[in-house]
PDB file of C-alpha atoms in Angstrom:
ATOM      1  CA  MET A 142      51.328  13.462  56.652  1.00  0.00           C
ATOM      2  CA  ASN A 143      52.748  10.105  57.797  1.00  0.00           C
ATOM      3  CA  VAL A 144      53.925   7.329  55.518  1.00  0.00           C
ATOM      4  CA  ASN A 145      50.876   5.106  56.054  1.00  0.00           C
ATOM      5  CA  SER A 146      48.439   7.857  55.133  1.00  0.00           C
ATOM      6  CA  GLU A 147      50.375   8.613  51.922  1.00  0.00           C
ATOM      7  CA  LYS A 148      50.300   4.910  50.961  1.00  0.00           C
ATOM      8  CA  LYS A 149      46.544   4.762  51.515  1.00  0.00           C
ATOM      9  CA  ILE A 150      45.981   7.797  49.320  1.00  0.00           C
ATOM     10  CA  ARG A 151      48.125   6.292  46.551  1.00  0.00           C
ATOM     11  CA  THR A 152      46.227   3.011  46.830  1.00  0.00           C
ATOM     12  CA  TYR A 153      42.886   4.809  46.564  1.00  0.00           C
ATOM     13  CA  MET A 154      44.071   6.795  43.555  1.00  0.00           C
ATOM     14  CA  PHE A 155      45.317   3.619  41.873  1.00  0.00           C
ATOM     15  CA  LEU A 156      41.977   1.880  42.440  1.00  0.00           C
ATOM     16  CA  ILE A 157      40.037   4.867  41.061  1.00  0.00           C
ATOM     17  CA  ILE A 158      42.237   5.023  37.954  1.00  0.00           C
ATOM     18  CA  MET A 159      41.891   1.262  37.372  1.00  0.00           C
ATOM     19  CA  SER A 160      38.097   1.482  37.757  1.00  0.00           C
ATOM     20  CA  LEU A 161      37.929   4.271  35.205  1.00  0.00           C
ATOM     21  CA  CYS A 162      40.080   2.264  32.803  1.00  0.00           C
ATOM     22  CA  LEU A 163      37.848  -0.801  33.187  1.00  0.00           C
ATOM     23  CA  LEU A 164      34.733   1.290  32.554  1.00  0.00           C
ATOM     24  CA  LEU A 165      36.331   2.807  29.456  1.00  0.00           C
ATOM     25  CA  VAL A 166      37.367  -0.613  28.094  1.00  0.00           C
ATOM     26  CA  ALA A 167      33.917  -2.054  28.836  1.00  0.00           C
ATOM     27  CA  GLY A 168      32.297   0.841  26.962  1.00  0.00           C
ATOM     28  CA  ILE A 169      34.565   0.350  23.957  1.00  0.00           C
ATOM     29  CA  VAL A 170      33.860  -3.408  23.901  1.00  0.00           C
ATOM     30  CA  ALA A 171      30.098  -2.855  24.231  1.00  0.00           C
ATOM     31  CA  LYS A 172      30.166  -0.301  21.431  1.00  0.00           C
ATOM     32  CA  TYR A 173      32.173  -2.693  19.270  1.00  0.00           C
ATOM     33  CA  ILE A 174      29.723  -5.527  19.862  1.00  0.00           C
ATOM     34  CA  HIS A 175      26.760  -3.218  19.193  1.00  0.00           C
ATOM     35  CA  ASN A 176      28.314  -1.961  15.977  1.00  0.00           C
ATOM     36  CA  ARG A 177      28.988  -5.510  14.891  1.00  0.00           C
ATOM     37  CA  VAL A 178      25.297  -6.392  15.359  1.00  0.00           C
ATOM     38  CA  VAL A 179      24.131  -3.234  13.581  1.00  0.00           C
ATOM     39  CA  ASP A 180      26.591  -3.773  10.787  1.00  0.00           C
ATOM     40  CA  GLY A 181      25.440  -7.364  10.565  1.00  0.00           C
ATOM     41  CA  LYS A 182      21.881  -6.196   9.970  1.00  0.00           C
ATOM     42  CA  ILE A 183      22.892  -3.491   7.519  1.00  0.00           C
ATOM     43  CA  ASN A 184      25.168  -5.798   5.592  1.00  0.00           C
ATOM     44  CA  ALA A 185      22.704  -8.708   5.410  1.00  0.00           C
ATOM     45  CA  PRO A 186      21.923  -9.453   1.746  1.00  0.00           C
ATOM     46  CA  TYR A 187      18.769  -7.812   0.401  1.00  0.00           C
ATOM     47  CA  PHE A 188      16.183 -10.414  -0.629  1.00  0.00           C
ATOM     48  CA  TYR A 189      13.183  -9.628  -2.835  1.00  0.00           C
ATOM     49  CA  PHE A 190      10.913 -12.051  -4.679  1.00  0.00           C
ATOM     50  CA  THR A 191       7.906 -10.334  -6.237  1.00  0.00           C
ATOM     51  CA  SER A 192       5.401 -10.579  -9.077  1.00  0.00           C
ATOM     52  CA  ASP A 193       2.945  -8.358 -10.920  1.00  0.00           C
ATOM     53  CA  LYS A 194       0.118 -10.909 -10.376  1.00  0.00           C
ATOM     54  CA  LEU A 195       1.206 -13.437  -7.749  1.00  0.00           C
ATOM     55  CA  THR A 196       0.902 -12.298  -4.132  1.00  0.00           C
ATOM     56  CA  GLU A 197       1.437 -13.570  -0.586  1.00  0.00           C
ATOM     57  CA  THR A 198      -2.361 -13.559  -0.082  1.00  0.00           C
ATOM     58  CA  GLN A 199      -3.116 -15.460  -3.320  1.00  0.00           C
ATOM     59  CA  THR A 200      -5.042 -13.056  -5.548  1.00  0.00           C
ATOM     60  CA  THR A 201      -7.818 -14.529  -7.719  1.00  0.00           C
ATOM     61  CA  TYR A 202      -8.270 -13.525 -11.374  1.00  0.00           C
ATOM     62  CA  THR A 203     -11.402 -14.435 -13.366  1.00  0.00           C
ATOM     63  CA  MET A 204     -11.164 -14.430 -17.160  1.00  0.00           C
ATOM     64  CA  ASN A 205     -13.447 -14.842 -20.150  1.00  0.00           C
ATOM     65  CA  SER A 206     -13.892 -18.297 -21.637  1.00  0.00           C
ATOM     66  CA  ASP A 207     -11.951 -17.421 -24.807  1.00  0.00           C
ATOM     67  CA  ILE A 208      -8.724 -16.764 -22.860  1.00  0.00           C
ATOM     68  CA  THR A 209      -6.251 -19.621 -23.405  1.00  0.00           C
ATOM     69  CA  SER A 210      -3.099 -18.157 -21.822  1.00  0.00           C
ATOM     70  CA  ILE A 211      -1.974 -15.533 -19.338  1.00  0.00           C
ATOM     71  CA  SER A 212       1.480 -14.114 -18.613  1.00  0.00           C
ATOM     72  CA  PHE A 213       2.939 -12.786 -15.385  1.00  0.00           C
ATOM     73  CA  ASP A 214       6.348 -11.560 -14.239  1.00  0.00           C
ATOM     74  CA  ILE A 215       8.505 -12.651 -11.343  1.00  0.00           C
ATOM     75  CA  ALA A 216      11.319 -10.378 -10.189  1.00  0.00           C
ATOM     76  CA  ASN A 217      14.083  -9.947  -7.645  1.00  0.00           C
ATOM     77  CA  CYS A 218      13.169  -6.358  -6.806  1.00  0.00           C
ATOM     78  CA  ALA A 219      10.652  -4.110  -5.095  1.00  0.00           C
ATOM     79  CA  ASP A 220      11.351  -1.360  -7.648  1.00  0.00           C
ATOM     80  CA  GLU A 221      14.190  -0.186  -9.894  1.00  0.00           C
ATOM     81  CA  ILE A 222      16.307   0.833  -6.886  1.00  0.00           C
ATOM     82  CA  ARG A 223      15.673  -1.963  -4.378  1.00  0.00           C
ATOM     83  CA  TYR A 224      16.819  -5.331  -5.674  1.00  0.00           C
ATOM     84  CA  SER A 225      18.342  -8.541  -4.339  1.00  0.00           C
ATOM     85  CA  ASP A 226      22.097  -8.736  -3.727  1.00  0.00           C
ATOM     86  CA  ILE A 227      22.071 -12.492  -4.272  1.00  0.00           C
ATOM     87  CA  ASP A 228      20.779 -14.852  -6.941  1.00  0.00           C
ATOM     88  CA  ILE A 229      17.187 -16.018  -6.371  1.00  0.00           C
ATOM     89  CA  ASN A 230      16.419 -19.626  -7.253  1.00  0.00           C
ATOM     90  CA  TYR A 231      12.762 -20.048  -8.168  1.00  0.00           C
ATOM     91  CA  THR A 232      10.385 -22.972  -8.606  1.00  0.00           C
ATOM     92  CA  ILE A 233       6.927 -22.389 -10.081  1.00  0.00           C
ATOM     93  CA  THR A 234       4.132 -24.972 -10.050  1.00  0.00           C
ATOM     94  CA  VAL A 235       0.637 -25.045 -11.554  1.00  0.00           C
ATOM     95  CA  THR A 236      -2.003 -27.249  -9.926  1.00  0.00           C
ATOM     96  CA  GLY A 237      -5.731 -27.807 -10.247  1.00  0.00           C
ATOM     97  CA  GLU A 238      -8.359 -30.336 -11.174  1.00  0.00           C
ATOM     98  CA  ASN A 239      -8.244 -31.523 -14.783  1.00  0.00           C
ATOM     99  CA  LEU A 240      -5.162 -29.531 -15.846  1.00  0.00           C
ATOM    100  CA  GLY A 241      -5.297 -31.114 -19.284  1.00  0.00           C
ATOM    101  CA  SER A 242      -2.420 -29.827 -21.415  1.00  0.00           C
ATOM    102  CA  ALA A 243      -1.851 -26.660 -19.356  1.00  0.00           C
ATOM    103  CA  ILE A 244       1.848 -25.873 -18.885  1.00  0.00           C
ATOM    104  CA  LEU A 245       4.118 -23.118 -17.613  1.00  0.00           C
ATOM    105  CA  ASN A 246       6.668 -21.586 -19.970  1.00  0.00           C
ATOM    106  CA  ASP A 247       9.493 -19.216 -18.943  1.00  0.00           C
ATOM    107  CA  GLY A 248      11.118 -19.137 -22.357  1.00  0.00           C
ATOM    108  CA  SER A 249      13.651 -21.811 -21.450  1.00  0.00           C
ATOM    109  CA  ASN A 250      11.629 -24.457 -19.596  1.00  0.00           C
ATOM    110  CA  THR A 251       8.104 -25.839 -19.923  1.00  0.00           C
ATOM    111  CA  GLY A 252       5.986 -28.104 -17.761  1.00  0.00           C
ATOM    112  CA  THR A 253       3.627 -28.105 -14.806  1.00  0.00           C
ATOM    113  CA  GLN A 254       6.683 -27.263 -12.687  1.00  0.00           C
ATOM    114  CA  ILE A 255       9.631 -25.181 -13.840  1.00  0.00           C
ATOM    115  CA  SER A 256      12.751 -23.840 -12.140  1.00  0.00           C
ATOM    116  CA  GLY A 257      15.300 -21.153 -12.850  1.00  0.00           C
ATOM    117  CA  THR A 258      17.409 -18.353 -11.392  1.00  0.00           C
ATOM    118  CA  LEU A 259      17.052 -14.583 -11.168  1.00  0.00           C
ATOM    119  CA  GLN A 260      20.498 -12.974 -11.224  1.00  0.00           C
ATOM    120  CA  GLY A 261      21.434 -10.933  -8.165  1.00  0.00           C
ATOM    121  CA  SER A 262      23.039  -7.480  -7.844  1.00  0.00           C
ATOM    122  CA  ILE A 263      20.943  -6.164 -10.758  1.00  0.00           C
ATOM    123  CA  VAL A 264      17.230  -5.839 -11.449  1.00  0.00           C
ATOM    124  CA  SER A 265      16.164  -9.221 -12.863  1.00  0.00           C
ATOM    125  CA  ARG A 266      12.732 -10.144 -14.228  1.00  0.00           C
ATOM    126  CA  LYS A 267      11.365 -13.221 -15.929  1.00  0.00           C
ATOM    127  CA  THR A 268       8.071 -13.508 -17.837  1.00  0.00           C
ATOM    128  CA  ILE A 269       6.156 -16.730 -17.230  1.00  0.00           C
ATOM    129  CA  THR A 270       3.208 -17.809 -19.383  1.00  0.00           C
ATOM    130  CA  LEU A 271       0.510 -20.254 -18.345  1.00  0.00           C
ATOM    131  CA  GLU A 272      -0.518 -21.864 -21.630  1.00  0.00           C
ATOM    132  CA  ASN A 273      -3.308 -24.119 -22.921  1.00  0.00           C
ATOM    133  CA  MET A 274      -5.935 -22.935 -20.446  1.00  0.00           C
ATOM    134  CA  ALA A 275      -9.474 -24.236 -20.895  1.00  0.00           C
ATOM    135  CA  PRO A 276     -12.952 -22.893 -20.019  1.00  0.00           C
ATOM    136  CA  GLY A 277     -14.387 -23.860 -16.656  1.00  0.00           C
ATOM    137  CA  ILE A 278     -11.013 -24.655 -15.059  1.00  0.00           C
ATOM    138  CA  THR A 279      -9.307 -22.940 -12.107  1.00  0.00           C
ATOM    139  CA  TYR A 280      -5.507 -22.961 -12.153  1.00  0.00           C
ATOM    140  CA  THR A 281      -3.429 -22.315  -9.023  1.00  0.00           C
ATOM    141  CA  VAL A 282       0.091 -21.039  -9.675  1.00  0.00           C
ATOM    142  CA  THR A 283       2.585 -21.067  -6.796  1.00  0.00           C
ATOM    143  CA  ALA A 284       6.106 -19.614  -6.986  1.00  0.00           C
ATOM    144  CA  VAL A 285       8.819 -20.112  -4.373  1.00  0.00           C
ATOM    145  CA  GLY A 286      11.992 -18.004  -4.396  1.00  0.00           C
ATOM    146  CA  SER A 287      14.887 -19.008  -2.178  1.00  0.00           C
ATOM    147  CA  ASN A 288      18.578 -18.608  -1.376  1.00  0.00           C
ATOM    148  CA  GLY A 289      19.141 -18.560   2.356  1.00  0.00           C
ATOM    149  CA  PHE A 290      15.802 -16.770   2.651  1.00  0.00           C
ATOM    150  CA  SER A 291      12.516 -18.007   1.171  1.00  0.00           C
ATOM    151  CA  GLN A 292       9.364 -16.339  -0.170  1.00  0.00           C
ATOM    152  CA  THR A 293       6.149 -17.953  -1.481  1.00  0.00           C
ATOM    153  CA  ILE A 294       3.651 -16.115  -3.689  1.00  0.00           C
ATOM    154  CA  SER A 295       0.656 -17.454  -5.603  1.00  0.00           C
ATOM    155  CA  ALA A 296      -2.511 -16.713  -7.567  1.00  0.00           C
ATOM    156  CA  LYS A 297      -5.634 -18.430  -8.851  1.00  0.00           C
ATOM    157  CA  PHE A 298      -6.647 -18.026 -12.498  1.00  0.00           C
ATOM    158  CA  LYS A 299     -10.304 -18.932 -13.123  1.00  0.00           C
ATOM    159  CA  VAL A 300     -11.476 -19.321 -16.710  1.00  0.00           C
ATOM    160  CA  MET A 301     -15.227 -18.884 -17.084  1.00  0.00           C
ATOM    161  CA  GLU A 302     -17.326 -21.458 -18.870  1.00  0.00           C
ATOM    162  CA  ALA A 303     -18.620 -20.618 -22.335  1.00  0.00           C
ATOM    163  CA  GLY A 304     -22.308 -19.815 -22.129  1.00  0.00           C
ATOM    164  CA  GLY A 305     -22.047 -19.037 -18.431  1.00  0.00           C
ATOM    165  CA  VAL A 306     -23.200 -15.996 -16.488  1.00  0.00           C
ATOM    166  CA  TYR A 307     -21.063 -14.553 -13.689  1.00  0.00           C
ATOM    167  CA  LYS A 308     -21.348 -11.731 -11.206  1.00  0.00           C
ATOM    168  CA  ASN A 309     -19.063  -9.935  -8.803  1.00  0.00           C
ATOM    169  CA  THR A 310     -20.337  -7.850  -5.893  1.00  0.00           C
ATOM    170  CA  ASP A 311     -17.837  -5.259  -4.711  1.00  0.00           C
ATOM    171  CA  LYS A 312     -18.877  -3.750  -1.361  1.00  0.00           C
ATOM    172  CA  SER A 313     -15.470  -2.322  -0.483  1.00  0.00           C
ATOM    173  CA  ASN A 314     -16.346   1.321  -1.231  1.00  0.00           C
ATOM    174  CA  GLY A 315     -17.979   3.167   1.635  1.00  0.00           C
ATOM    175  CA  ALA A 316     -20.430   5.047  -0.575  1.00  0.00           C
ATOM    176  CA  TYR A 317     -21.664   2.481  -3.091  1.00  0.00           C
ATOM    177  CA  VAL A 318     -21.797  -1.163  -4.206  1.00  0.00           C
ATOM    178  CA  LEU A 319     -20.666  -2.227  -7.677  1.00  0.00           C
ATOM    179  CA  LEU A 320     -22.344  -5.229  -9.281  1.00  0.00           C
ATOM    180  CA  THR A 321     -20.485  -6.508 -12.351  1.00  0.00           C
ATOM    181  CA  VAL A 322     -22.201  -9.087 -14.564  1.00  0.00           C
ATOM    182  CA  TRP A 323     -20.607 -11.078 -17.410  1.00  0.00           C
ATOM    183  CA  ALA A 324     -22.541 -13.065 -20.014  1.00  0.00           C
ATOM    184  CA  ILE A 325     -20.025 -15.317 -21.745  1.00  0.00           C
ATOM    185  CA  LYS A 326     -20.991 -15.776 -25.387  1.00  0.00           C
ATOM    186  CA  ASN A 327     -24.621 -15.800 -24.412  1.00  0.00           C
ATOM    187  CA  ASP A 328     -27.553 -13.448 -24.941  1.00  0.00           C
ATOM    188  CA  GLY A 329     -30.954 -12.875 -23.428  1.00  0.00           C
ATOM    189  CA  VAL A 330     -32.570 -10.674 -20.788  1.00  0.00           C
ATOM    190  CA  LEU A 331     -30.958 -10.202 -17.389  1.00  0.00           C
ATOM    191  CA  GLU A 332     -33.248 -10.207 -14.370  1.00  0.00           C
ATOM    192  CA  ILE A 333     -31.475  -8.510 -11.449  1.00  0.00           C
ATOM    193  CA  SER A 334     -32.784  -8.329  -7.883  1.00  0.00           C
ATOM    194  CA  PHE A 335     -31.053  -6.028  -5.405  1.00  0.00           C
ATOM    195  CA  PRO A 336     -31.332  -5.879  -1.577  1.00  0.00           C
ATOM    196  CA  ALA A 337     -32.906  -3.192   0.585  1.00  0.00           C
ATOM    197  CA  GLY A 338     -30.961  -0.142   1.674  1.00  0.00           C
ATOM    198  CA  LEU A 339     -29.543   0.614  -1.780  1.00  0.00           C
ATOM    199  CA  ILE A 340     -30.319   3.384  -4.260  1.00  0.00           C
ATOM    200  CA  PRO A 341     -29.871   2.428  -7.949  1.00  0.00           C
ATOM    201  CA  ASP A 342     -27.713   4.888  -9.890  1.00  0.00           C
ATOM    202  CA  ASN A 343     -30.276   6.604 -12.103  1.00  0.00           C
ATOM    203  CA  THR A 344     -27.572   8.019 -14.391  1.00  0.00           C
ATOM    204  CA  ASP A 345     -27.362   4.497 -15.824  1.00  0.00           C
ATOM    205  CA  PRO A 346     -30.024   4.304 -18.573  1.00  0.00           C
ATOM    206  CA  VAL A 347     -30.820   0.724 -17.568  1.00  0.00           C
ATOM    207  CA  MET A 348     -31.842   1.876 -14.058  1.00  0.00           C
ATOM    208  CA  ALA A 349     -33.091   5.393 -14.897  1.00  0.00           C
ATOM    209  CA  SER A 350     -36.752   4.642 -14.123  1.00  0.00           C
ATOM    210  CA  ILE A 351     -36.249   2.715 -10.879  1.00  0.00           C
ATOM    211  CA  TYR A 352     -37.720   4.366  -7.762  1.00  0.00           C
ATOM    212  CA  ASN A 353     -37.574   2.210  -4.640  1.00  0.00           C
ATOM    213  CA  PHE A 354     -38.175   4.678  -1.793  1.00  0.00           C
ATOM    214  CA  ALA A 355     -41.289   3.979   0.297  1.00  0.00           C
ATOM    215  CA  ASP A 356     -42.285   4.177   3.981  1.00  0.00           C
ATOM    216  CA  ASP A 357     -39.162   6.195   4.807  1.00  0.00           C
ATOM    217  CA  THR A 358     -36.767   3.508   3.582  1.00  0.00           C
ATOM    218  CA  TYR A 359     -35.255   2.158   0.380  1.00  0.00           C
ATOM    219  CA  LYS A 360     -36.881  -1.139  -0.485  1.00  0.00           C
ATOM    220  CA  ALA A 361     -35.437  -4.175  -2.234  1.00  0.00           C
ATOM    221  CA  GLY A 362     -36.202  -4.167  -5.937  1.00  0.00           C
ATOM    222  CA  SER A 363     -35.567  -5.693  -9.332  1.00  0.00           C
ATOM    223  CA  PHE A 364     -35.174  -4.699 -12.967  1.00  0.00           C
ATOM    224  CA  SER A 365     -34.405  -6.166 -16.389  1.00  0.00           C
ATOM    225  CA  ASP A 366     -31.544  -5.438 -18.782  1.00  0.00           C
ATOM    226  CA  SER A 367     -31.691  -6.541 -22.406  1.00  0.00           C
ATOM    227  CA  ILE A 368     -29.546  -3.700 -23.756  1.00  0.00           C
ATOM    228  CA  SER A 369     -26.108  -4.837 -22.581  1.00  0.00           C
ATOM    229  CA  PHE A 370     -26.471  -8.530 -23.420  1.00  0.00           C
ATOM    230  CA  ALA A 371     -27.786  -8.760 -26.956  1.00  0.00           C
ATOM    231  CA  GLU A 372     -25.078 -10.596 -28.946  1.00  0.00           C
ATOM    232  CA  ALA A 373     -24.437 -14.285 -28.446  1.00  0.00           C
ATOM    233  CA  ASP A 374     -21.074 -14.255 -30.230  1.00  0.00           C
ATOM    234  CA  LYS A 375     -19.483 -11.829 -27.758  1.00  0.00           C
ATOM    235  CA  SER A 376     -18.518 -11.821 -24.075  1.00  0.00           C
ATOM    236  CA  ALA A 377     -20.518  -8.892 -22.719  1.00  0.00           C
ATOM    237  CA  SER A 378     -20.276  -7.265 -19.303  1.00  0.00           C
ATOM    238  CA  HIS A 379     -21.910  -4.396 -17.483  1.00  0.00           C
ATOM    239  CA  VAL A 380     -21.321  -2.652 -14.154  1.00  0.00           C
ATOM    240  CA  TYR A 381     -24.300  -1.502 -12.100  1.00  0.00           C
ATOM    241  CA  ARG A 382     -23.802   0.976  -9.257  1.00  0.00           C
ATOM    242  CA  PHE A 383     -25.975   1.227  -6.149  1.00  0.00           C
ATOM    243  CA  PHE A 384     -25.507   3.904  -3.499  1.00  0.00           C
ATOM    244  CA  LYS A 385     -25.509   2.769   0.123  1.00  0.00           C
ATOM    245  CA  THR A 386     -27.861   4.151   2.770  1.00  0.00           C
ATOM    246  CA  ALA A 387     -27.764   3.736   6.548  1.00  0.00           C
ATOM    247  CA  ASP A 388     -30.220   0.821   6.199  1.00  0.00           C
ATOM    248  CA  TYR A 389     -27.910  -1.241   4.005  1.00  0.00           C
ATOM    249  CA  THR A 390     -26.395  -4.194   5.911  1.00  0.00           C
ATOM    250  CA  GLY A 391     -24.729  -6.165   3.116  1.00  0.00           C
ATOM    251  CA  ALA A 392     -26.198  -9.383   4.466  1.00  0.00           C
ATOM    252  CA  THR A 393     -28.516 -10.038   1.498  1.00  0.00           C
ATOM    253  CA  GLU A 394     -26.887 -10.750  -1.858  1.00  0.00           C
ATOM    254  CA  PHE A 395     -27.899  -9.747  -5.382  1.00  0.00           C
ATOM    255  CA  THR A 396     -29.683 -12.304  -7.552  1.00  0.00           C
ATOM    256  CA  VAL A 397     -28.875 -12.305 -11.268  1.00  0.00           C
ATOM    257  CA  LYS A 398     -30.469 -14.554 -13.887  1.00  0.00           C
ATOM    258  CA  LEU A 399     -30.168 -14.618 -17.665  1.00  0.00           C
ATOM    259  CA  LYS A 400     -33.440 -15.609 -19.327  1.00  0.00           C
ATOM    260  CA  LYS A 401     -33.980 -16.719 -22.919  1.00  0.00           C
ATOM    261  CA  ASP A 402     -36.604 -18.870 -24.655  1.00  0.00           C
ATOM    262  CA  GLY A 403     -38.145 -19.976 -21.383  1.00  0.00           C
ATOM    263  CA  ASN A 404     -34.828 -21.026 -19.909  1.00  0.00           C
ATOM    264  CA  GLU A 405     -32.756 -19.253 -17.262  1.00  0.00           C
ATOM    265  CA  ILE A 406     -29.163 -19.372 -16.052  1.00  0.00           C
ATOM    266  CA  GLU A 407     -28.361 -18.064 -12.590  1.00  0.00           C
ATOM    267  CA  ALA A 408     -25.146 -16.053 -12.334  1.00  0.00           C
ATOM    268  CA  VAL A 409     -22.285 -17.497 -10.307  1.00  0.00           C
ATOM    269  CA  GLU A 410     -20.416 -15.202  -7.894  1.00  0.00           C
ATOM    270  CA  THR A 411     -16.765 -15.016  -8.928  1.00  0.00           C
ATOM    271  CA  GLY A 412     -15.425 -14.114  -5.502  1.00  0.00           C
ATOM    272  CA  LEU A 413     -13.208 -11.349  -6.855  1.00  0.00           C
ATOM    273  CA  SER A 414     -12.114  -8.743  -4.313  1.00  0.00           C
TER     274      SER A 414
END
């Protein structure tokens, strides 16, 4: 082998070794950068801001007319194991038409807007009370938790009017519809009309004698209930169940009226889910 050939071989070997070293270094650097990003995600502070009644989708609660206050919790955790690493600063506000003397109270602060802190690195909860609620008023409570991150949760609290009649139609179950009716410190006879495609639950004594099947379909119908709403000094309620058939569309709503002494009050849909 001549001298030139030996030099070429050494040069090629040197280039191959250098290329391998560069690839190795590049791999180590890439792995380091990747680990830094992964570690950054893993080591980011955990942030939770939750409540037993307030939600991101603004849950609505409807209450009897004699309710004057309601309490709810805010917390820095999803459960007893998952909690925020950092302090959560919160601000809670109540709004609505004709708030009157309604205030929020967290045990340390009162007002239509209050602020405080949930301690981090441990499970922290705070009980908030909405006080001085009045019949016929809807209160919207909004809570914002923040510290680098931010979370907003809220709820509506609707207090029924005294003497009012309310209904809620729950169609969420695949097999049946639940109609809940409240008579708030009122008495009389309920007149209830239901849409076609439903079968009244005959195990309920109020609907035991209803038979609405004719011409191969289940017809719309009506019935009266004086059993469940007989005392004017109480807030009475009753749940009526109707089984769905293939003909039920859900397009037609129930009609509920409370009749007494020639007068009638039509029930208002609460909009509860």
